[in-house]
Amino acid sequence: MAAPLGPVKFWKPGTEGPGVSIAEERQSVAENSGTTIIYNPYAALSIEQQRQKLPVFKLRNHILYLVENYQTLVIVGETGCGKSTQIPQYLAEAGWTAEGRVVGVTQPRRVAAVTFLTDGMLVREMMVDPLLTKYSVIMLDEAHERTLYTDIAIGLLKKIQKKRGDLRLIVASATLDAEKFRDFFNQNETSDPARDTCVTLTVEGRTFPVDIFYLQSPVPDYIKATVDTVVKIHQTEGDGDILAFLTGQEEVETVVSMLIEQARALARTGMKKHLRVLPMYAGLPSFEQMKVFERVSHSVRKVIVATNVAETSITISGIVYVIDCGFMKLRAYNPRTAIECLVVVPVSQASANQRAGRGGRNRSGKCYRLYTEDAFDQLPQSTVPEMQRSNLAPVILQLKALGIDNVLRFHFMSPPPAQSMVQALELLYALGGLDKDCRLTEPLGMRIAEFPLNPMFAKMLLESGNFGCSQEVLSIAAMMQIQNVFVFPSNQKSQATRVHRKFAVEEGDHLTMLNVYEAFIKHNKSSQWCQEHFLNYKGLVRAATVREQLKKLLVKFQVPKMSSEGDPDPVLRCIVSGFFANAARFHSSGAYRTIRDDHELHIHPASVLYAEKPPRWVIYNEVIQTSKYYMRDVTAIESAWLLELAPHFYQQGTHLSLKAKRAKVQDQ
C-alpha cells in the first residue's frame, strides 16, 4: 500500500501485519577513522547492574563452555549486545589470563581500540612472535567488516591453530554471515559433527519491528527525495526522531542546509513542532558530533543527516524514522588502471537492513527506502570484502615479512583477483621492496614492511635522510593519515576558506599540510588556535601522535634527523621517490592523464591547486570518484625527477607499455 508521503511515492509490501522485523546488521564503514560514540541508557546504574542488563550476560556460562571445548567460536550479535566489552571480561574471570597468559581483542579501527589491538597491530605482532605464544585467546571483533588486515589475520590464525591446538579463537560478527566463518575455520574433514572444531552462537538482540516502505518508481535525485521525505514525515507522522543516510560529507552538508531552510519555512506557517537538523560524518569535530545525543523538548524533532558512519560507529537513542538513499562510498581498486579510489555504489542488502534497524532500537519504527523493492532484490547480499577491491601491496608486504613467500597460495577467506596480486608485486618491485625473484629485499623491503603505512609512504620516509628533509617528510606523512584537517562550519564557510588560504603554497597540498602542522606546533597545539583557524584539533593531535610513532622507526633505522631549512625542492623530490607511480601530466583537453595508461584525472576542488594555473606535472596521494576521477593531496613536480628518481619504473619493468611510459615523461 502507498504510504501517505506526498510527491515521493512509497509502497509497503503486504497489506497487513506490523512490518518486517529487522535484526540490526553492521556493514563495513566507507569512511573509516570516525569516532565511535555509544549512547548508554543504563548510565545511572552500577557497573555490575549495567553488565547484567546486556543481552550477552545470559549466555555467559554457555560462551565459556564453548570456548573450553572448541578451537573456534563464531558469535553473531547486534551492535550494543555486549559482545565486545563483556566477553573479554568473562574470559579473564574464568582464568584465561592466569599465569601471564593474554587475551587479545582486535578491532578494525584504531579509534575503537583504546586498550585493545587493531587487527593490523596483531598482524605486525606476528612478525616478532609468529605463533602468538603469549596469547591464550584471540577475539576478532567486528570481523564482518572484512578489512584487509582482518582477512590477513583470519588466514594467519587458521595456520597458527594447526600448530597450536591450545589457542582459542572467538570471531565476533554483527551480521548473519556466521556460516562463512564456520566453514573456513572448521577443521573437521569428516561427516561426524562431533569432531567439529568450530561452533556458532547467536546473541538475541533488543530490536523492535520496523515497517519498510519502498518507492513505487525510481527517483532521479535522492538528495531532493531525502528532503521531501523528511518534510512529509514531520508533517504527517507522530513523535520520533529521523535519521537519513547519504554517501558523503558534501551531500550531508547540502541536505542539512536545505532542511534548515525548510524548517524556517515550516515555522513561518505556524507549525508548533520544530525541526533541529544535525549533520553526522566521520570528519565532523567531536563537539559537533555530540549534539546528536543532546535531549530536545517535546516541541522539537531531531533530524540527523549522516553518512554510513551512523550504521556502525554510533548508537543514537530516539530514532524512529529512517531514510535510506540506497548508496554508499567504498574504496575500490582497479588493477587495470592501478588507481584506487572512493566510489559511490549501491548498498548491500545487509547494509540496507542495518540502516533500517536503526529505527527499531527503542520502539517500533519505519524505514523509507528511496528505491524500489525490485532494486532491493537486485542488491548484493553483502559488501565485497576489502581484500577483493583494494591495492594489495600492503597485504603482500606483510605476508612476505611473515615468511610466506608464495602469496598466491595463501589461504584467503575471500581470494583476491590474480591481476590485483600481480599489480601489487610490480609496485613493490618498483619501490625496491622486492627483488626480481619476488623476495623481500634487505634491508629496504624488511624496513618498508615494518611501517604501519602504505608502502609508498614508507619508501618516502626511508629516503628522507638522503634528501636532507626527514623532519619535514615526517610531518607530511603524519598529516596525510588524517581526514578532514580543514573544518568548514555550515554558517562560516566563506570565513573558513579565507583563513585556510594563509597556509596554502603554490607547490600544492603536501607543503600546505606541512605549514598547517608546523603552525599547530608553533602555537603549542592550542585548541583555541585551531578553533580560530577552523582546523580539526583532534585530527592535528592525532597527527602529532602518528609523527612520534614514525619518528621512532626512523631512529631505529638510523635515518638522519635533518631539515631542508625552508627549501621546498628536497621535500618535493623525496615525495616523488615514494609516489612516482602516482604521476600525471596536464593534457590539452584541460584534464590530467596518468602516465601508466592515459587515464583521465582532475584536481579535486579541495586542493589548493584547484583554482590556480594547472601545473604541467603533478603527483597525488589518492583518487576519489564522483562525477569525475579527482586527485586528492596533489603537488606540482618536475618531470625530470621521475626519470631521475624512478628510472627502473619508466625505463624497464614488467608492465604493458613501459617504452610508451618513458616517452610520455620525456615528451615535454
XYZ file of C-alpha atoms in Angstrom:
668
model
C 0.000 0.000 0.000
C 1.132 3.543 -0.594
C 2.459 5.497 2.352
C 0.891 8.955 2.736
C 4.015 10.929 1.925
C 3.154 13.347 -0.852
C 5.135 13.524 -4.122
C 7.616 10.791 -3.168
C 5.512 7.647 -3.572
C 6.345 4.777 -1.206
C 4.885 1.294 -1.146
C 4.804 -1.117 1.757
C 4.852 -4.806 0.727
C 1.784 -6.636 2.041
C -1.317 -5.064 3.461
C -1.376 -6.439 6.988
C 0.936 -7.061 9.914
C 3.391 -4.868 11.786
C 6.014 -4.842 9.035
C 9.378 -6.514 8.716
C 11.384 -7.328 11.826
C 14.900 -6.114 11.234
C 17.789 -7.692 13.081
C 20.424 -4.978 13.251
C 23.345 -5.692 10.990
C 26.604 -3.866 10.726
C 28.447 -3.398 7.472
C 31.858 -2.024 6.588
C 32.284 1.698 7.052
C 33.256 3.568 3.896
C 34.687 6.414 5.962
C 36.869 4.724 8.483
C 38.528 6.764 11.180
C 35.246 8.080 12.614
C 34.780 8.490 16.350
C 32.868 5.638 17.966
C 30.152 7.010 20.253
C 27.743 4.824 22.199
C 24.631 6.095 23.948
C 24.208 4.287 27.286
C 20.603 4.217 28.566
C 21.750 2.475 31.783
C 24.373 5.038 32.820
C 22.629 5.652 36.168
C 23.043 2.004 37.254
C 26.109 0.461 38.873
C 28.654 -1.149 36.542
C 27.621 -4.642 37.636
C 23.921 -3.861 37.088
C 24.734 -2.451 33.646
C 26.632 -5.639 32.749
C 23.661 -7.792 33.721
C 21.323 -5.705 31.536
C 23.246 -6.599 28.372
C 21.795 -9.403 26.194
C 25.091 -11.332 26.195
C 25.021 -11.732 30.004
C 22.524 -14.605 29.999
C 24.864 -16.575 27.701
C 27.983 -16.076 29.838
C 28.351 -19.662 31.030
C 27.461 -21.119 27.631
C 30.107 -18.954 25.945
C 32.765 -20.107 28.407
C 31.760 -23.755 27.851
C 32.063 -23.399 24.073
C 35.457 -21.665 24.328
C 36.700 -24.503 26.533
C 35.533 -27.227 24.162
C 36.029 -25.790 20.655
C 39.045 -24.227 18.971
C 36.909 -21.548 17.321
C 33.664 -19.873 18.390
C 31.766 -17.623 15.960
C 29.398 -15.247 17.779
C 26.719 -13.259 15.945
C 25.242 -10.346 17.868
C 23.954 -6.879 17.047
C 25.715 -3.672 17.991
C 25.231 -2.964 21.689
C 24.589 -6.568 22.794
C 27.780 -6.533 24.875
C 29.998 -8.934 22.946
C 32.927 -6.516 22.602
C 33.042 -5.355 26.223
C 31.806 -8.380 28.154
C 33.329 -11.471 26.530
C 36.934 -10.402 27.303
C 35.885 -9.887 30.934
C 34.200 -13.302 31.063
C 37.420 -14.890 29.783
C 39.539 -13.068 32.372
C 37.144 -14.037 35.167
C 37.290 -17.678 34.040
C 41.093 -17.844 34.250
C 42.152 -17.414 30.628
C 44.559 -14.628 31.720
C 46.156 -16.613 34.572
C 49.892 -17.378 34.689
C 50.826 -14.493 32.415
C 48.586 -15.519 29.521
C 46.909 -12.782 27.483
C 43.507 -12.389 25.832
C 43.899 -10.328 22.653
C 40.918 -8.462 21.197
C 41.204 -6.853 17.763
C 39.173 -4.030 16.259
C 39.257 -2.883 12.620
C 39.702 0.795 13.573
C 42.180 2.347 15.956
C 39.581 4.674 17.489
C 37.715 1.694 18.906
C 40.876 0.078 20.253
C 41.975 2.178 23.213
C 43.099 -0.797 25.287
C 42.806 -3.463 22.600
C 44.782 -4.128 19.414
C 43.860 -3.178 15.919
C 43.888 -6.149 13.572
C 46.899 -4.555 11.846
C 48.791 -4.445 15.148
C 48.082 -8.144 15.676
C 49.481 -8.987 12.234
C 52.621 -6.940 12.947
C 52.987 -8.699 16.300
C 53.142 -11.996 14.400
C 56.393 -10.774 12.802
C 58.020 -10.952 16.243
C 56.054 -13.929 17.604
C 54.684 -15.980 14.665
C 52.699 -18.369 16.908
C 51.407 -15.649 19.280
C 52.688 -17.733 22.180
C 51.684 -15.277 24.920
C 48.013 -15.392 23.905
C 45.514 -17.902 25.232
C 42.535 -16.439 23.340
C 42.288 -14.119 20.328
C 38.963 -12.379 19.750
C 38.459 -10.894 16.275
C 35.810 -8.264 16.926
C 33.761 -6.695 14.106
C 35.040 -9.469 11.833
C 32.137 -8.910 9.430
C 33.752 -5.642 8.301
C 36.289 -7.783 6.404
C 39.039 -5.159 6.290
C 42.363 -6.016 4.663
C 44.048 -6.740 7.969
C 41.058 -8.640 9.340
C 41.294 -11.029 6.402
C 45.086 -11.353 6.749
C 44.634 -12.129 10.458
C 41.904 -14.672 9.674
C 44.166 -16.561 7.263
C 47.174 -16.452 9.593
C 45.203 -17.520 12.672
C 43.941 -20.565 10.811
C 47.576 -21.531 10.135
C 48.550 -20.885 13.767
C 45.708 -23.058 15.086
C 47.167 -26.048 13.231
C 50.391 -25.586 15.223
C 48.758 -24.514 18.498
C 45.784 -26.642 19.456
C 45.505 -24.741 22.754
C 44.898 -21.341 21.129
C 41.253 -20.349 21.234
C 39.713 -18.021 18.672
C 36.473 -16.051 19.023
C 35.106 -14.425 15.865
C 32.517 -11.755 16.696
C 30.220 -10.545 13.927
C 27.199 -8.243 13.854
C 25.814 -9.729 10.636
C 24.319 -13.065 9.767
C 27.401 -14.404 7.981
C 28.423 -16.915 10.625
C 28.377 -19.866 8.217
C 31.201 -18.360 6.127
C 33.409 -18.119 9.185
C 32.395 -21.551 10.480
C 33.135 -23.241 7.155
C 36.511 -21.515 6.942
C 37.720 -22.350 10.448
C 36.169 -25.795 10.902
C 39.000 -28.328 10.522
C 36.685 -31.344 10.667
C 37.172 -33.193 7.374
C 34.722 -35.966 8.287
C 30.917 -36.067 8.243
C 30.804 -36.510 12.023
C 29.642 -33.223 13.621
C 31.044 -34.386 16.956
C 34.511 -33.720 15.532
C 33.776 -30.100 14.574
C 36.410 -27.624 15.756
C 34.235 -24.549 15.180
C 30.784 -23.721 16.539
C 28.410 -20.757 16.144
C 26.315 -18.917 18.728
C 23.746 -16.151 18.225
C 23.064 -13.483 20.851
C 19.467 -12.302 20.604
C 19.147 -8.528 20.379
C 16.745 -5.868 21.554
C 15.294 -4.584 18.296
C 11.637 -3.789 17.634
C 9.663 -4.305 14.401
C 10.413 -1.881 11.580
C 7.972 -1.221 8.730
C 9.738 -0.989 5.370
C 8.465 1.343 2.629
C 9.793 1.354 -0.950
C 9.403 3.845 -3.775
C 6.788 2.946 -6.369
C 9.175 4.165 -9.089
C 12.818 5.330 -9.064
C 13.672 8.976 -8.382
C 16.375 10.830 -10.354
C 17.601 12.860 -7.363
C 17.831 11.162 -3.974
C 19.059 14.419 -2.384
C 15.755 16.145 -3.121
C 13.812 12.964 -2.293
C 15.516 12.850 1.116
C 14.493 16.432 1.893
C 10.912 15.870 0.674
C 10.584 12.692 2.747
C 11.857 14.381 5.921
C 9.332 17.196 5.494
C 6.425 14.810 4.886
C 7.344 12.652 7.888
C 7.465 15.780 10.021
C 4.075 16.933 8.757
C 2.211 13.617 8.911
C 3.892 11.221 11.359
C 3.904 11.041 15.153
C 6.734 11.696 17.587
C 10.196 10.309 16.960
C 13.490 11.491 15.520
C 14.602 10.979 11.911
C 17.891 9.513 10.650
C 18.707 9.998 6.949
C 21.604 8.158 5.274
C 23.641 9.760 2.467
C 27.013 8.903 0.918
C 29.416 11.648 1.996
C 30.145 14.887 3.803
C 29.267 17.134 0.858
C 25.829 15.525 0.427
C 25.212 15.693 4.176
C 26.017 19.411 4.334
C 23.853 20.092 1.262
C 20.826 18.341 2.758
C 21.373 19.972 6.161
C 21.315 23.420 4.501
C 18.174 22.562 2.500
C 16.388 21.226 5.581
C 17.279 24.261 7.680
C 15.596 26.429 5.023
C 12.569 24.091 5.010
C 12.418 24.210 8.818
C 12.329 28.015 8.758
C 9.571 27.962 6.156
C 7.535 25.494 8.242
C 8.000 27.649 11.350
C 6.601 30.650 9.466
C 3.432 28.658 8.722
C 2.805 28.383 12.462
C 3.688 24.689 12.812
C 4.092 24.021 16.531
C 6.689 21.236 16.333
C 10.091 22.463 15.167
C 12.943 20.661 13.407
C 16.504 20.563 14.716
C 18.745 19.484 11.827
C 22.170 17.988 12.637
C 24.959 16.524 10.470
C 26.937 13.378 11.343
C 30.033 12.195 9.484
C 33.491 10.931 10.385
C 35.356 14.213 9.862
C 32.956 16.261 12.000
C 34.583 17.695 15.166
C 33.587 15.702 18.243
C 31.750 18.619 19.890
C 29.556 18.791 16.778
C 29.025 15.012 16.816
C 27.877 15.114 20.432
C 24.955 17.378 19.503
C 23.056 14.373 18.103
C 22.823 12.981 21.658
C 21.514 16.142 23.298
C 17.968 15.940 24.604
C 15.375 18.189 22.990
C 11.993 19.381 24.230
C 8.742 17.710 23.177
C 8.137 20.561 20.734
C 11.291 19.695 18.743
C 12.047 16.781 16.417
C 15.686 15.949 15.665
C 16.733 15.159 12.097
C 20.178 13.570 11.846
C 21.670 13.574 8.349
C 24.522 11.076 8.283
C 26.936 9.061 6.220
C 27.088 5.352 6.926
C 29.281 6.080 9.929
C 25.845 6.004 11.619
C 25.414 2.385 10.532
C 28.235 1.038 12.623
C 30.129 3.534 14.732
C 27.391 5.272 16.705
C 24.242 4.299 18.532
C 21.648 7.079 18.820
C 18.599 6.842 21.058
C 15.215 8.128 19.918
C 15.419 7.290 16.202
C 12.046 6.094 14.897
C 12.166 7.036 11.197
C 14.998 6.067 8.841
C 15.516 7.317 5.277
C 17.910 5.240 3.171
C 19.245 6.781 -0.065
C 20.433 3.329 -1.169
C 24.057 4.282 -1.852
C 27.370 4.308 -0.002
C 31.027 5.151 -0.622
C 33.568 2.354 -0.891
C 37.275 2.283 -1.577
C 37.841 0.293 -4.765
C 40.973 -0.623 -6.726
C 41.121 -1.096 -10.473
C 44.147 -3.280 -11.292
C 43.925 -2.341 -14.967
C 44.482 1.358 -14.271
C 46.320 0.869 -10.940
C 44.008 3.508 -9.447
C 42.463 3.105 -6.024
C 39.598 5.484 -5.372
C 36.460 6.147 -3.375
C 33.386 5.333 -5.449
C 29.658 5.697 -4.836
C 27.974 2.296 -5.159
C 24.590 0.772 -4.243
C 24.428 -0.528 -0.687
C 24.256 -4.250 0.010
C 21.107 -5.868 1.395
C 22.911 -6.422 4.702
C 23.813 -2.739 4.870
C 20.250 -1.688 3.972
C 18.904 -3.909 6.740
C 21.453 -2.469 9.154
C 20.248 1.034 8.312
C 16.603 0.064 8.723
C 17.365 -1.496 12.103
C 18.386 1.896 13.439
C 14.698 2.760 13.559
C 13.875 -0.126 15.872
C 16.208 0.342 18.804
C 13.781 1.832 21.329
C 10.345 1.192 19.809
C 8.792 0.063 16.536
C 9.878 2.248 13.636
C 9.613 2.936 9.921
C 12.217 2.877 7.157
C 11.711 4.725 3.867
C 13.954 3.335 1.140
C 14.488 5.739 -1.751
C 14.486 2.894 -4.261
C 12.063 0.225 -5.436
C 11.628 -3.238 -3.966
C 12.885 -4.713 -7.249
C 16.057 -2.651 -6.846
C 16.494 -4.014 -3.315
C 16.123 -7.595 -4.562
C 18.935 -6.980 -7.055
C 21.370 -5.604 -4.458
C 24.300 -7.842 -3.459
C 23.684 -9.699 -0.207
C 26.824 -8.315 1.420
C 29.540 -5.787 0.704
C 32.568 -7.055 -1.212
C 35.447 -7.654 1.265
C 38.307 -5.155 1.082
C 40.629 -7.985 0.056
C 38.822 -8.188 -3.293
C 38.697 -4.445 -4.018
C 41.947 -2.972 -2.671
C 45.529 -2.298 -3.619
C 47.202 -5.449 -2.288
C 50.743 -4.092 -1.927
C 50.445 -3.787 1.904
C 48.999 -7.323 2.099
C 51.803 -8.904 0.081
C 54.401 -6.960 2.041
C 53.065 -8.222 5.373
C 52.806 -11.832 4.203
C 56.332 -11.753 2.758
C 57.646 -10.320 6.030
C 55.984 -13.223 7.865
C 57.875 -15.690 5.687
C 55.014 -16.593 3.352
C 56.808 -16.488 0.000
C 54.086 -17.994 -2.174
C 51.368 -15.443 -1.506
C 49.287 -16.739 -4.417
C 48.693 -19.970 -2.484
C 47.912 -18.332 0.849
C 44.533 -19.492 2.210
C 42.456 -16.301 1.995
C 38.866 -16.470 3.216
C 37.951 -14.462 0.088
C 40.721 -14.894 -2.524
C 41.710 -11.599 -4.216
C 41.825 -11.170 -8.008
C 45.040 -12.505 -9.541
C 45.537 -9.301 -11.550
C 45.494 -7.247 -8.337
C 48.174 -9.518 -6.888
C 50.376 -9.099 -9.962
C 49.915 -5.322 -9.936
C 50.916 -5.170 -6.265
C 54.028 -7.267 -6.906
C 55.041 -4.861 -9.661
C 54.623 -1.796 -7.433
C 56.663 -3.357 -4.620
C 59.386 -4.269 -7.103
C 59.413 -0.686 -8.406
C 59.699 0.643 -4.831
C 62.672 -1.640 -4.227
C 60.814 -3.730 -1.651
C 61.009 -6.948 -3.712
C 63.814 -8.349 -5.870
C 63.420 -9.916 -9.329
C 62.552 -13.248 -7.671
C 59.735 -11.544 -5.704
C 61.584 -11.977 -2.424
C 61.656 -9.259 0.215
C 64.815 -7.173 -0.159
C 67.111 -6.489 2.765
C 67.234 -4.082 4.360
C 64.799 -1.895 2.357
C 61.940 -4.373 1.898
C 62.022 -5.511 5.527
C 62.063 -1.911 6.710
C 59.139 -0.910 4.492
C 57.177 -3.851 5.941
C 57.684 -2.562 9.487
C 55.913 0.725 8.782
C 52.162 0.772 9.575
C 51.638 2.751 6.362
C 51.080 2.437 2.646
C 54.435 1.201 1.205
C 54.789 4.422 -0.831
C 54.771 6.498 2.371
C 57.273 4.099 3.945
C 59.662 4.418 0.986
C 59.345 8.220 1.098
C 60.205 8.264 4.810
C 63.161 5.915 4.458
C 64.582 8.073 1.641
C 64.090 11.354 3.532
C 67.556 11.279 5.117
C 69.170 11.041 1.690
C 67.313 14.189 0.637
C 68.124 16.045 3.865
C 64.487 16.628 4.855
C 63.434 13.892 7.286
C 61.863 16.443 9.667
C 59.535 17.852 7.021
C 58.681 14.481 5.475
C 57.786 13.055 8.899
C 55.245 15.851 9.368
C 53.828 15.442 5.855
C 53.453 11.666 6.217
C 51.672 12.104 9.561
C 49.313 14.758 8.182
C 48.426 12.577 5.188
C 46.985 9.984 7.597
C 44.379 12.466 8.886
C 40.984 13.007 7.270
C 39.383 16.465 7.135
C 42.118 18.711 8.561
C 40.200 21.805 7.439
C 36.837 22.450 9.109
C 34.020 24.284 7.298
C 31.173 25.196 9.719
C 27.923 25.468 7.768
C 27.415 29.137 8.723
C 31.076 30.231 8.323
C 32.273 28.532 5.130
C 33.495 31.712 3.411
C 35.348 32.888 6.507
C 36.938 29.443 6.970
C 38.092 29.395 3.345
C 39.749 32.818 3.750
C 41.564 31.749 6.919
C 42.740 28.487 5.357
C 44.369 30.365 2.458
C 47.125 31.669 4.737
C 48.546 28.132 4.904
C 48.431 27.500 1.141
C 51.556 27.420 -1.035
C 51.906 27.278 -4.801
C 53.670 23.896 -4.737
C 50.481 22.166 -3.625
C 48.774 20.253 -0.843
C 51.686 18.373 0.735
C 53.575 21.543 1.681
C 50.301 23.206 2.666
C 49.722 20.388 5.166
C 53.302 20.863 6.389
C 52.564 24.551 7.021
C 49.426 23.679 8.996
C 51.295 21.186 11.175
C 54.247 23.500 11.855
C 51.889 26.342 12.785
C 49.995 23.988 15.114
C 53.248 23.065 16.886
C 54.392 26.699 16.971
C 51.161 27.590 18.796
C 51.710 24.831 21.387
C 48.989 22.547 19.997
C 46.348 25.042 21.096
C 42.723 24.002 20.685
C 41.720 27.681 20.799
C 44.092 28.446 17.919
C 42.601 25.544 15.933
C 39.097 26.832 16.540
C 40.075 30.332 15.382
C 41.666 28.899 12.223
C 38.903 26.364 11.502
C 41.198 23.352 11.903
C 40.413 19.873 13.219
C 42.082 19.947 16.660
C 41.709 16.233 17.394
C 42.984 15.383 13.932
C 46.103 17.501 14.444
C 46.731 15.973 17.867
C 46.437 12.587 16.206
C 48.934 13.674 13.525
C 51.412 14.615 16.264
C 50.997 11.159 17.817
C 51.472 9.431 14.458
C 54.562 11.539 13.801
C 56.148 10.386 17.061
C 55.440 6.761 16.170
C 57.029 7.166 12.729
C 59.959 9.100 14.185
C 60.833 6.106 16.401
C 61.038 3.905 13.315
C 63.339 6.379 11.550
C 65.576 6.447 14.634
C 65.585 2.638 14.671
C 66.663 2.557 11.019
C 69.256 5.313 11.612
C 67.687 7.767 9.168
C 69.455 11.105 9.837
C 67.431 13.826 11.568
C 67.676 16.653 9.039
C 65.721 19.695 7.855
C 65.660 21.307 4.415
C 65.594 24.703 6.173
C 62.696 26.017 4.104
C 63.920 24.761 0.721
C 60.930 23.004 -0.922
C 62.833 21.124 -3.654
C 64.389 18.372 -1.485
C 60.995 17.728 0.109
C 59.227 17.506 -3.247
C 61.910 15.231 -4.701
C 61.616 12.980 -1.654
C 57.841 12.740 -2.114
C 58.396 11.739 -5.744
C 60.800 8.987 -4.621
C 57.848 7.268 -2.957
C 54.920 8.332 -5.138
C 56.428 8.224 -8.639
C 53.757 5.685 -9.675
C 51.068 8.303 -8.919
C 52.218 10.824 -11.511
C 50.056 12.634 -14.056
C 50.627 15.300 -16.694
C 48.376 18.095 -17.914
C 46.685 17.410 -21.243
C 45.495 19.859 -23.884
C 41.923 18.711 -23.161
C 42.097 20.528 -19.813
C 42.370 17.344 -17.752
C 45.321 15.375 -16.427
C 46.397 11.980 -17.782
C 48.157 9.223 -15.879
C 51.487 8.136 -17.286
C 50.671 4.487 -16.762
C 47.669 4.200 -19.073
C 46.438 7.663 -20.062
C 43.559 7.581 -17.571
C 41.806 10.956 -17.224
C 42.052 12.685 -13.835
C 41.107 16.092 -12.419
C 42.353 18.114 -9.461
C 39.910 17.906 -6.547
C 38.117 21.181 -5.687
C 39.501 20.944 -2.131
C 43.094 21.135 -3.414
C 44.981 24.430 -3.160
C 45.907 23.908 -6.834
C 42.280 23.731 -8.000
C 41.824 27.430 -8.775
C 45.418 28.020 -9.899
C 47.080 27.686 -13.285
C 47.390 23.900 -13.761
C 50.969 22.664 -13.235
C 52.291 20.605 -16.143
C 53.198 17.635 -13.926
C 51.769 16.515 -10.575
C 51.832 13.605 -8.179
C 48.863 12.701 -5.989
C 48.118 10.668 -2.889
C 44.748 9.162 -3.852
C 41.845 9.374 -6.289
C 38.165 9.841 -5.464
C 35.409 9.185 -7.991
C 32.205 11.217 -8.056
C 31.117 12.744 -11.360
C 34.803 12.562 -12.404
C 38.005 10.988 -11.156
C 39.540 13.552 -8.794
C 43.102 13.567 -7.445
C 43.440 14.438 -3.753
C 46.585 15.678 -1.988
C 48.193 16.991 -5.174
C 51.647 18.547 -5.589
C 53.400 20.072 -8.613
C 56.651 18.363 -9.682
C 59.305 18.446 -12.412
C 59.061 15.658 -14.981
C 62.840 15.190 -14.889
C 62.529 13.989 -11.293
C 60.558 10.939 -12.449
C 63.351 9.685 -14.707
C 65.991 10.612 -12.151
C 64.335 9.003 -9.129
C 62.478 6.083 -10.739
C 64.380 5.069 -13.887
C 63.579 1.421 -13.151
C 59.864 2.256 -13.390
C 59.988 4.361 -16.554
C 62.806 2.612 -18.427
C 62.381 -1.067 -17.557
C 59.921 -3.343 -15.797
C 57.040 -5.709 -16.356
C 54.017 -3.524 -17.051
C 52.473 -3.246 -20.531
C 53.913 -0.290 -22.425
C 56.981 0.840 -20.486
C 58.535 2.262 -23.626
C 55.481 4.441 -24.132
C 55.591 5.465 -20.487
C 59.172 6.660 -20.790
C 58.317 8.537 -23.981
C 55.500 10.375 -22.197
C 57.845 11.533 -19.448
C 60.473 12.708 -21.916
C 57.897 14.436 -24.126
C 57.999 17.857 -22.525
